[in-house]
CSV table of C-alpha atoms and ligand atoms in Angstrom, one decimal:
chain,number,residue,atom,x,y,z
A,1,UNK,CA,-6.8,-10.4,10.9
A,2,UNK,CA,-3.7,-11.0,12.9
A,3,UNK,CA,-3.2,-14.7,12.2
A,4,UNK,CA,-4.1,-15.1,8.5
A,5,UNK,CA,-6.6,-17.8,7.6
A,6,UNK,CA,-5.6,-20.2,10.4
A,7,UNK,CA,-8.1,-20.3,13.4
A,8,UNK,CA,-7.5,-20.2,17.1
A,9,UNK,CA,-5.7,-17.3,18.8
A,10,UNK,CA,-6.6,-14.7,16.2
A,11,UNK,CA,-7.1,-11.1,17.2
A,12,UNK,CA,-9.4,-8.7,15.4
A,13,UNK,CA,-8.0,-5.4,13.9
A,14,UNK,CA,-9.4,-2.1,14.8
A,15,UNK,CA,-11.2,-0.8,11.7
A,16,UNK,CA,-13.4,1.8,12.9
A,17,UNK,CA,-13.1,5.3,14.4
A,18,UNK,CA,-15.3,6.7,17.1
A,19,UNK,CA,-16.8,10.2,16.6
A,20,UNK,CA,-17.6,12.2,19.7
A,21,UNK,CA,-20.4,14.7,19.3
A,22,UNK,CA,-20.5,17.4,21.9
A,23,UNK,CA,-22.5,20.7,21.9
A,24,UNK,CA,-22.0,23.8,23.9
A,25,UNK,CA,-25.2,25.1,25.5
A,26,UNK,CA,-28.6,24.7,24.0
A,27,UNK,CA,-29.6,24.2,20.3
A,28,UNK,CA,-28.2,26.8,17.9
A,29,UNK,CA,-30.7,29.3,16.7
A,30,UNK,CA,-30.9,30.9,13.3
A,31,UNK,CA,-32.7,34.0,13.8
A,32,UNK,CA,-32.4,36.4,10.9
A,33,UNK,CA,-33.7,35.9,7.4
A,34,UNK,CA,-30.1,35.7,6.1
A,35,UNK,CA,-29.1,33.1,8.7
A,36,UNK,CA,-32.1,31.0,7.9
A,37,UNK,CA,-31.4,31.3,4.1
A,38,UNK,CA,-27.8,30.3,4.7
A,39,UNK,CA,-28.9,27.3,6.7
A,40,UNK,CA,-31.3,26.2,4.0
A,41,UNK,CA,-28.6,26.6,1.4
A,42,UNK,CA,-26.3,24.5,3.5
A,43,UNK,CA,-28.8,21.6,3.8
A,44,UNK,CA,-28.1,17.9,2.9
A,45,UNK,CA,-30.0,15.9,0.4
A,46,UNK,CA,-32.6,13.5,1.9
A,47,UNK,CA,-30.7,10.4,0.8
A,48,UNK,CA,-27.5,11.8,2.2
A,49,UNK,CA,-29.1,12.6,5.5
A,50,UNK,CA,-30.4,9.0,5.8
A,51,UNK,CA,-26.8,7.7,5.7
A,52,UNK,CA,-24.9,10.5,7.3
A,53,UNK,CA,-27.1,10.8,10.4
A,54,UNK,CA,-26.9,7.1,11.0
A,55,UNK,CA,-24.9,6.0,14.1
A,56,UNK,CA,-22.7,3.7,12.0
A,57,UNK,CA,-21.0,4.6,8.7
A,58,UNK,CA,-20.3,1.5,6.7
A,59,UNK,CA,-19.6,3.1,3.4
A,60,UNK,CA,-16.3,5.0,4.4
A,61,UNK,CA,-13.1,3.0,3.9
A,62,UNK,CA,-9.6,3.9,5.1
A,63,UNK,CA,-7.5,5.5,2.4
A,64,UNK,CA,-3.9,5.1,1.4
A,65,UNK,CA,-1.7,7.9,3.0
A,66,UNK,CA,-0.1,8.4,-0.4
A,67,UNK,CA,2.1,11.2,0.9
A,68,UNK,CA,4.4,11.3,-2.1
A,69,UNK,CA,1.6,12.5,-4.4
A,70,UNK,CA,0.2,15.9,-3.8
A,71,UNK,CA,-3.3,15.2,-5.0
A,72,UNK,CA,-3.8,12.0,-3.2
A,73,UNK,CA,-2.4,13.7,-0.1
A,74,UNK,CA,-5.7,15.7,-0.1
A,75,UNK,CA,-7.6,12.4,0.2
A,76,UNK,CA,-5.2,10.9,2.7
A,77,UNK,CA,-5.0,11.4,6.4
A,78,UNK,CA,-5.3,9.5,9.6
A,79,UNK,CA,-9.0,9.8,8.8
A,80,UNK,CA,-10.5,9.9,5.3
A,81,UNK,CA,-11.5,13.2,3.6
A,82,UNK,CA,-15.0,12.0,3.3
A,83,UNK,CA,-15.3,11.7,7.1
A,84,UNK,CA,-14.2,15.3,7.7
A,85,UNK,CA,-16.4,16.5,4.8
A,86,UNK,CA,-19.6,14.9,6.2
A,87,UNK,CA,-19.1,16.1,9.7
A,88,UNK,CA,-18.4,19.6,8.6
A,89,UNK,CA,-21.6,19.6,6.5
A,90,UNK,CA,-23.7,18.0,9.2
A,91,UNK,CA,-22.6,20.2,12.1
A,92,UNK,CA,-21.9,23.7,10.6
A,93,UNK,CA,-23.3,25.9,8.0
A,94,UNK,CA,-21.5,27.9,5.2
A,95,UNK,CA,-19.3,30.7,6.6
A,96,UNK,CA,-18.8,29.0,10.0
A,97,UNK,CA,-15.3,28.5,11.4
A,98,UNK,CA,-14.0,24.9,11.7
A,99,UNK,CA,-11.1,24.4,14.1
A,100,UNK,CA,-8.8,21.4,13.9
A,101,UNK,CA,-6.2,21.6,16.7
A,102,UNK,CA,-4.3,18.6,15.3
A,103,UNK,CA,-4.1,19.4,11.6
A,104,UNK,CA,-1.5,16.9,10.3
A,105,UNK,CA,-1.7,16.9,6.5
A,106,UNK,CA,-4.6,19.3,6.5
A,107,UNK,CA,-7.6,17.1,5.7
A,108,UNK,CA,-9.9,19.1,7.8
A,109,UNK,CA,-9.1,22.5,6.3
A,110,UNK,CA,-9.4,21.0,2.8
A,111,UNK,CA,-12.8,19.7,3.6
A,112,UNK,CA,-13.8,23.0,5.1
A,113,UNK,CA,-12.7,24.8,1.9
A,114,UNK,CA,-14.8,22.3,-0.2
A,115,UNK,CA,-17.7,23.1,2.0
A,116,UNK,CA,-17.6,26.8,2.0
A,117,UNK,CA,-16.5,27.0,5.6
A,118,UNK,CA,-13.7,29.1,7.1
A,119,UNK,CA,-11.1,27.1,9.1
A,120,UNK,CA,-8.2,27.2,11.4
A,121,UNK,CA,-5.7,24.4,11.8
A,122,UNK,CA,-2.9,24.0,14.4
A,123,UNK,CA,-0.1,21.5,14.1
A,124,UNK,CA,2.8,21.1,16.4
A,125,UNK,CA,5.1,19.3,14.0
A,126,UNK,CA,6.5,21.8,11.5
A,127,UNK,CA,7.4,19.0,9.1
A,128,UNK,CA,3.9,18.8,8.1
A,129,UNK,CA,4.0,22.4,6.7
A,130,UNK,CA,5.1,21.3,3.3
A,131,UNK,CA,2.1,19.2,3.1
A,132,UNK,CA,-0.3,22.2,3.5
A,133,UNK,CA,0.7,24.5,0.6
A,134,UNK,CA,-0.2,22.0,-2.2
A,135,UNK,CA,-3.8,22.3,-0.9
A,136,UNK,CA,-4.1,25.7,-2.5
A,137,UNK,CA,-2.9,24.3,-5.9
A,138,UNK,CA,-5.4,21.4,-6.0
A,139,UNK,CA,-8.4,22.4,-3.9
A,140,UNK,CA,-10.4,24.1,-6.6
A,141,UNK,CA,-10.5,21.1,-9.0
A,142,UNK,CA,-10.6,18.6,-6.2
A,143,UNK,CA,-13.5,20.3,-4.5
A,144,UNK,CA,-15.5,21.0,-7.7
A,145,UNK,CA,-15.2,17.3,-8.6
A,146,UNK,CA,-16.4,16.4,-5.1
A,147,UNK,CA,-19.4,18.7,-5.3
A,148,UNK,CA,-20.1,17.6,-8.8
A,149,UNK,CA,-20.1,13.9,-7.6
A,150,UNK,CA,-22.6,14.9,-4.8
A,151,UNK,CA,-25.0,16.2,-7.4
A,152,UNK,CA,-24.6,13.2,-9.7
A,153,UNK,CA,-25.3,10.9,-6.8
A,154,UNK,CA,-28.4,12.9,-6.1
A,155,UNK,CA,-29.5,12.7,-9.7
A,156,UNK,CA,-28.9,8.9,-9.6
A,157,UNK,CA,-31.0,8.6,-6.5
A,158,UNK,CA,-33.8,10.8,-8.1
A,159,UNK,CA,-33.8,8.8,-11.3
A,160,UNK,CA,-34.2,5.5,-9.4
A,161,UNK,CA,-36.9,7.0,-7.1
A,162,UNK,CA,-38.9,8.4,-10.0
A,163,UNK,CA,-38.9,5.0,-11.7
A,164,UNK,CA,-39.9,3.2,-8.4
A,165,UNK,CA,-42.3,5.6,-6.8
A,166,UNK,CA,-43.3,8.3,-9.3
A,167,UNK,CA,-42.9,12.1,-9.1
A,168,UNK,CA,-41.4,13.8,-6.1
A,169,UNK,CA,-43.2,16.7,-4.5
A,170,UNK,CA,-40.6,19.3,-4.4
A,171,UNK,CA,-37.9,20.9,-6.7
A,172,UNK,CA,-34.5,22.3,-5.8
A,173,UNK,CA,-34.7,25.9,-7.2
A,174,UNK,CA,-31.0,26.2,-8.0
A,175,UNK,CA,-30.6,22.9,-9.9
A,176,UNK,CA,-34.3,22.6,-11.0
A,177,UNK,CA,-34.0,19.0,-9.8
A,178,UNK,CA,-36.6,17.0,-7.9
A,179,UNK,CA,-35.9,16.6,-4.1
A,180,UNK,CA,-37.9,14.6,-1.5
A,181,UNK,CA,-38.4,17.3,1.2
A,182,UNK,CA,-39.1,21.1,1.3
A,183,UNK,CA,-35.9,21.5,3.3
A,184,UNK,CA,-33.9,20.6,0.2
A,185,UNK,CA,-35.3,23.3,-2.1
A,186,UNK,CA,-32.5,25.8,-1.5
A,187,UNK,CA,-29.4,23.5,-1.4
A,188,UNK,CA,-26.5,25.2,-3.2
A,189,UNK,CA,-23.2,23.5,-3.5
A,190,UNK,CA,-21.0,26.6,-4.3
A,191,UNK,CA,-18.2,25.8,-6.7
A,192,UNK,CA,-14.8,27.1,-5.8
A,193,UNK,CA,-13.5,29.7,-8.3
A,194,UNK,CA,-10.0,30.5,-6.9
A,195,UNK,CA,-7.8,29.5,-4.0
A,196,UNK,CA,-4.6,31.2,-3.2
A,197,UNK,CA,-2.0,31.2,-0.5
A,198,UNK,CA,-1.1,34.6,0.9
A,199,UNK,CA,2.6,35.3,1.8
A,200,UNK,CA,2.6,39.0,2.6
A,201,UNK,CA,2.9,39.7,6.3
A,202,UNK,CA,2.5,36.0,7.2
A,203,UNK,CA,4.9,34.7,9.8
A,204,UNK,CA,7.1,31.8,8.5
A,205,UNK,CA,5.4,29.2,10.8
A,206,UNK,CA,2.0,30.2,9.5
A,207,UNK,CA,0.0,29.7,6.3
A,208,UNK,CA,-2.9,31.7,5.1
A,209,UNK,CA,-5.3,30.7,2.3
A,210,UNK,CA,-8.2,32.6,0.6
A,211,UNK,CA,-10.9,30.9,-1.4
A,212,UNK,CA,-13.4,32.5,-3.7
A,213,UNK,CA,-16.7,30.9,-4.3
A,214,UNK,CA,-19.3,31.1,-7.0
A,215,UNK,CA,-22.7,32.3,-6.1
A,216,UNK,CA,-24.3,30.7,-9.0
A,217,UNK,CA,-25.2,27.0,-9.3
A,218,UNK,CA,-22.9,24.9,-11.5
A,219,UNK,CA,-24.4,24.2,-14.9
A,220,UNK,CA,-25.5,20.6,-14.8
A,221,UNK,CA,-28.1,20.9,-17.5
A,222,UNK,CA,-26.4,18.5,-19.9
A,223,UNK,CA,-26.3,15.8,-17.3
A,224,UNK,CA,-29.7,16.5,-16.0
A,225,UNK,CA,-31.1,16.1,-19.5
A,226,UNK,CA,-29.4,12.8,-19.8
A,227,UNK,CA,-30.7,11.6,-16.4
A,228,UNK,CA,-34.2,12.9,-16.5
A,229,UNK,CA,-35.1,13.2,-20.1
A,230,UNK,CA,-37.6,10.4,-19.8
A,231,UNK,CA,-38.2,10.5,-16.2
A,232,UNK,CA,-39.2,14.1,-15.3
A,233,UNK,CA,-42.8,14.4,-14.0
B,1,SAM,C1,-3.8,11.8,13.8
B,1,SAM,S1,-2.8,13.1,13.3
B,1,SAM,C2,-4.1,14.1,12.5
B,1,SAM,C3,-4.2,13.8,11.1
B,1,SAM,C4,-5.0,14.8,10.3
B,1,SAM,N1,-6.4,14.5,10.5
B,1,SAM,C5,-4.6,14.8,8.9
B,1,SAM,O1,-5.4,15.2,8.1
B,1,SAM,O2,-3.5,14.4,8.6
B,1,SAM,C6,-2.6,14.1,14.8
B,1,SAM,C7,-1.8,15.3,14.6
B,1,SAM,O3,-1.8,16.0,15.8
B,1,SAM,C8,-0.5,16.6,16.0
B,1,SAM,N2,-0.4,17.1,17.4
B,1,SAM,C9,-0.1,16.3,18.5
B,1,SAM,N3,-0.1,17.0,19.6
B,1,SAM,C10,-0.3,18.4,19.2
B,1,SAM,C11,-0.4,19.5,19.9
B,1,SAM,N4,-0.3,19.6,21.3
B,1,SAM,N5,-0.7,20.7,19.2
B,1,SAM,C12,-0.8,20.6,17.9
B,1,SAM,N6,-0.7,19.5,17.2
B,1,SAM,C13,-0.5,18.3,17.8
B,1,SAM,C14,0.5,15.5,15.6
B,1,SAM,O4,1.7,16.0,15.2
B,1,SAM,C15,-0.3,14.9,14.4
B,1,SAM,O5,0.1,15.5,13.1
């Protein structure tokens, strides 16, 4: 608040971002079996969907810019990493191309890498270029931690749900973990195996990264046992 604790004449600070959602033409169609499968593997967990598809997000806070630290830079931006990651997961499927025409420190391409999407970023200010290369060094561990946390949050949700309401009807086939709806049965959060920056034949004012993903689910068995030992139906 502008005037501390003292009343009268205070002004409020702007602490929220607007998100404009626009769509070109009619609803996107997923026609082939492969497209349908990829869409199912890109799905969100039910409890994520209930928060992410709300018109107000109260659980995302602004983050410190932290530009002197390469790892925290991944988390920092004019908008938080979580915001970019959610939107990418809500409005695209794996393998799509995400475009950020105002890239800044690269939050959007980092979130796209975490989410198994291709991405293109454009930034007019060349001084940001030094902030982009560290993404390749840190994105594998950073993303895998993020994906791991998503799974843990789901296990936590399931554990509470089982205790409150009893068995769930469906199982996710990759993680052998209960889920609420049939649409969550194929969710697969592909871990990153390797990320590298290419330098051959790349102009000085461009940067090219390649990320390799695992096709197998991460091994969560030890944690699942801990979560569900006494709760599995
Ligand atoms: C709010 S910042 C984006 C921050 C970004 N989300 C991040 O992760 O750091 C907007 C960026 O757009 C860039 N920009 C402004 N006009 C531009 C233009 N015409 N073309 C490309 N980038 C531009 C600015 O230099 C600035 O870095």
